[in-house]
């Protein structure tokens, strides 16, 4: 029985990582750490805090006869509170679903892939940017697939061939 070739990856021996003081979450031999992108719905909580503070400060200004210019503080807090409430999207599409959708969308078998969430527009709508590479070693194709973080719809995709290393060196 032949053993399948192992994919090349960056590996740091445990003793070297310990000696260099590499944090545990960056060590390559630690596979059980979970990483997740927090849900942006949390923004609504701080938005409510801003709104309550705006009302309380506004009442203090009115009841204590403070200068009218002090009204800028609750006004600013009111604007911030409304913005945070409107920008508090429920991130329905999680990282694994974004990776799976991108893998199904491109027309080549995917080897390595990476997903990051980005925020677009004044309401900070979440968008997943998934970078995919073909399964060959070294990869011959790469692509970027952008997915809406709320609906999961593919917004756009770009795929290109990766030039061979010898062609790049000759050019």
Coordinates of C-alpha atoms in Angstrom, one line a residue:
X1 CA 0.0 0.0 0.0
X2 CA 1.5 3.4 -1.0
X3 CA 1.1 6.3 1.2
X4 CA -0.4 9.5 -0.2
X5 CA 2.0 12.4 -0.5
X6 CA 1.6 14.8 2.4
X7 CA 0.6 18.4 1.6
X8 CA 3.4 20.8 2.3
X9 CA 2.7 23.3 5.1
X10 CA 4.5 25.5 7.5
X11 CA 5.4 23.6 10.5
X12 CA 7.3 24.7 13.6
X13 CA 8.6 21.9 15.9
X14 CA 7.2 22.2 19.4
X15 CA 10.5 22.7 21.1
X16 CA 11.5 25.5 18.8
X17 CA 8.0 27.1 19.2
X18 CA 8.3 26.9 23.0
X19 CA 11.8 28.3 23.0
X20 CA 10.9 31.2 20.7
X21 CA 7.8 32.0 22.8
X22 CA 5.3 31.4 19.9
X23 CA 1.8 31.9 21.2
X24 CA -0.2 28.6 21.4
X25 CA -2.8 29.9 18.8
X26 CA 0.0 30.3 16.2
X27 CA 1.6 26.9 16.7
X28 CA 1.0 24.5 13.8
X29 CA 0.7 21.4 16.0
X30 CA -2.4 22.8 17.8
X31 CA -5.5 21.8 15.8
X32 CA -8.1 21.8 18.5
X33 CA -8.4 25.6 18.9
X34 CA -11.7 26.9 17.6
X35 CA -11.8 30.3 15.9
X36 CA -15.0 32.1 15.0
X37 CA -16.0 35.5 13.7
X38 CA -18.3 37.2 16.2
X39 CA -21.8 38.0 15.1
X40 CA -22.2 41.7 14.2
X41 CA -25.6 41.7 15.8
X42 CA -23.7 42.6 19.0
X43 CA -23.5 46.1 17.7
X44 CA -27.1 46.7 18.6
X45 CA -26.3 46.2 22.3
X46 CA -23.9 49.1 22.4
X47 CA -26.3 51.1 20.2
X48 CA -28.9 50.7 23.0
X49 CA -26.4 51.9 25.6
X50 CA -25.6 55.0 23.5
X51 CA -29.4 55.7 23.1
X52 CA -30.0 55.4 26.9
X53 CA -27.0 57.6 27.6
X54 CA -28.3 60.2 25.1
X55 CA -31.6 60.3 26.8
X56 CA -30.1 60.5 30.3
X57 CA -27.6 63.3 29.4
X58 CA -30.3 65.1 27.5
X59 CA -32.5 65.1 30.7
X60 CA -29.7 66.3 32.8
X61 CA -29.0 69.2 30.4
X62 CA -32.7 70.2 30.3
X63 CA -33.3 69.8 34.1
X64 CA -30.1 71.6 35.2
X65 CA -30.3 74.6 32.8
X66 CA -26.9 73.8 31.2
X67 CA -25.9 75.7 28.1
X68 CA -27.6 74.6 24.9
X69 CA -24.3 73.8 23.3
X70 CA -24.1 70.8 25.7
X71 CA -26.9 69.3 23.6
X72 CA -24.2 68.2 21.1
X73 CA -23.2 65.4 23.4
X74 CA -26.5 63.6 23.5
X75 CA -27.0 64.4 19.8
X76 CA -23.8 62.7 19.0
X77 CA -24.7 59.7 21.2
X78 CA -28.1 59.6 19.5
X79 CA -26.5 59.5 16.0
X80 CA -24.0 56.8 17.1
X81 CA -26.7 54.7 18.8
X82 CA -28.9 54.8 15.6
X83 CA -25.9 53.9 13.4
X84 CA -24.9 51.0 15.6
X85 CA -28.5 49.7 15.7
X86 CA -28.7 49.9 11.9
X87 CA -25.3 48.3 11.4
X88 CA -26.1 45.4 13.6
X89 CA -26.6 42.7 11.0
X90 CA -27.2 39.1 11.9
X91 CA -24.3 37.2 10.4
X92 CA -26.2 34.2 9.1
X93 CA -23.5 32.8 6.9
X94 CA -20.7 31.5 9.0
X95 CA -17.1 30.7 7.8
X96 CA -17.6 27.0 7.0
X97 CA -20.7 27.8 4.9
X98 CA -18.8 30.5 3.0
X99 CA -15.9 28.2 2.3
X100 CA -18.3 25.4 1.1
X101 CA -20.2 27.8 -1.2
X102 CA -17.0 29.2 -2.7
X103 CA -15.7 25.6 -3.3
X104 CA -18.9 24.7 -5.1
X105 CA -18.8 27.9 -7.2
X106 CA -15.3 27.6 -8.7
X107 CA -14.8 25.1 -11.5
X108 CA -11.7 23.4 -10.2
X109 CA -11.0 21.2 -7.2
X110 CA -10.0 23.3 -4.3
X111 CA -7.0 22.6 -2.1
X112 CA -6.3 25.5 0.3
X113 CA -8.9 28.2 1.0
X114 CA -9.1 31.1 3.4
X115 CA -12.1 33.2 4.3
X116 CA -12.3 36.7 5.8
X117 CA -15.3 38.9 6.6
X118 CA -15.4 42.5 5.3
X119 CA -18.0 45.2 5.8
X120 CA -19.4 47.3 3.0
X121 CA -21.4 50.5 2.9
X122 CA -22.4 52.9 5.7
X123 CA -24.5 50.2 7.3
X124 CA -21.4 47.8 7.3
X125 CA -23.1 44.9 5.6
X126 CA -21.0 41.7 6.2
X127 CA -19.4 40.2 3.0
X128 CA -17.2 37.1 3.0
X129 CA -14.1 37.2 0.8
X130 CA -13.0 33.6 0.1
X131 CA -9.6 33.0 -1.5
X132 CA -9.3 29.6 -3.0
X133 CA -6.4 27.7 -4.6
X134 CA -6.5 24.6 -6.8
X135 CA -5.6 21.2 -5.3
X136 CA -2.4 20.7 -7.4
X137 CA 1.0 21.0 -5.7
X138 CA 1.9 23.8 -6.6
X139 CA -1.5 25.3 -7.4
X140 CA -2.2 26.2 -11.0
X141 CA -5.4 28.3 -10.4
X142 CA -6.6 30.7 -7.8
X143 CA -9.8 32.6 -7.2
X144 CA -11.6 35.1 -5.1
X145 CA -15.3 34.5 -4.4
X146 CA -17.4 37.2 -2.6
X147 CA -20.5 36.1 -0.7
X148 CA -23.2 38.1 1.1
X149 CA -22.9 37.4 4.8
X150 CA -26.6 37.6 5.3
X151 CA -28.2 35.8 2.3
X152 CA -25.2 33.6 1.2
X153 CA -25.6 34.7 -2.4
X154 CA -22.5 34.9 -4.5
X155 CA -21.8 38.6 -5.2
X156 CA -18.9 38.1 -7.6
X157 CA -16.2 35.7 -8.4
X158 CA -12.8 36.0 -10.1
X159 CA -10.6 33.0 -11.2
X160 CA -7.3 33.1 -12.9
X161 CA -4.4 30.8 -13.8
X162 CA -1.3 31.0 -11.7
X163 CA 1.8 31.4 -14.0
X164 CA 4.3 28.7 -13.7
X165 CA 7.4 29.6 -11.6
X166 CA 9.8 29.1 -14.5
X167 CA 7.7 31.4 -16.8
X168 CA 7.8 34.1 -14.1
X169 CA 11.6 33.8 -13.6
X170 CA 12.2 33.9 -17.4
X171 CA 10.0 37.1 -17.8

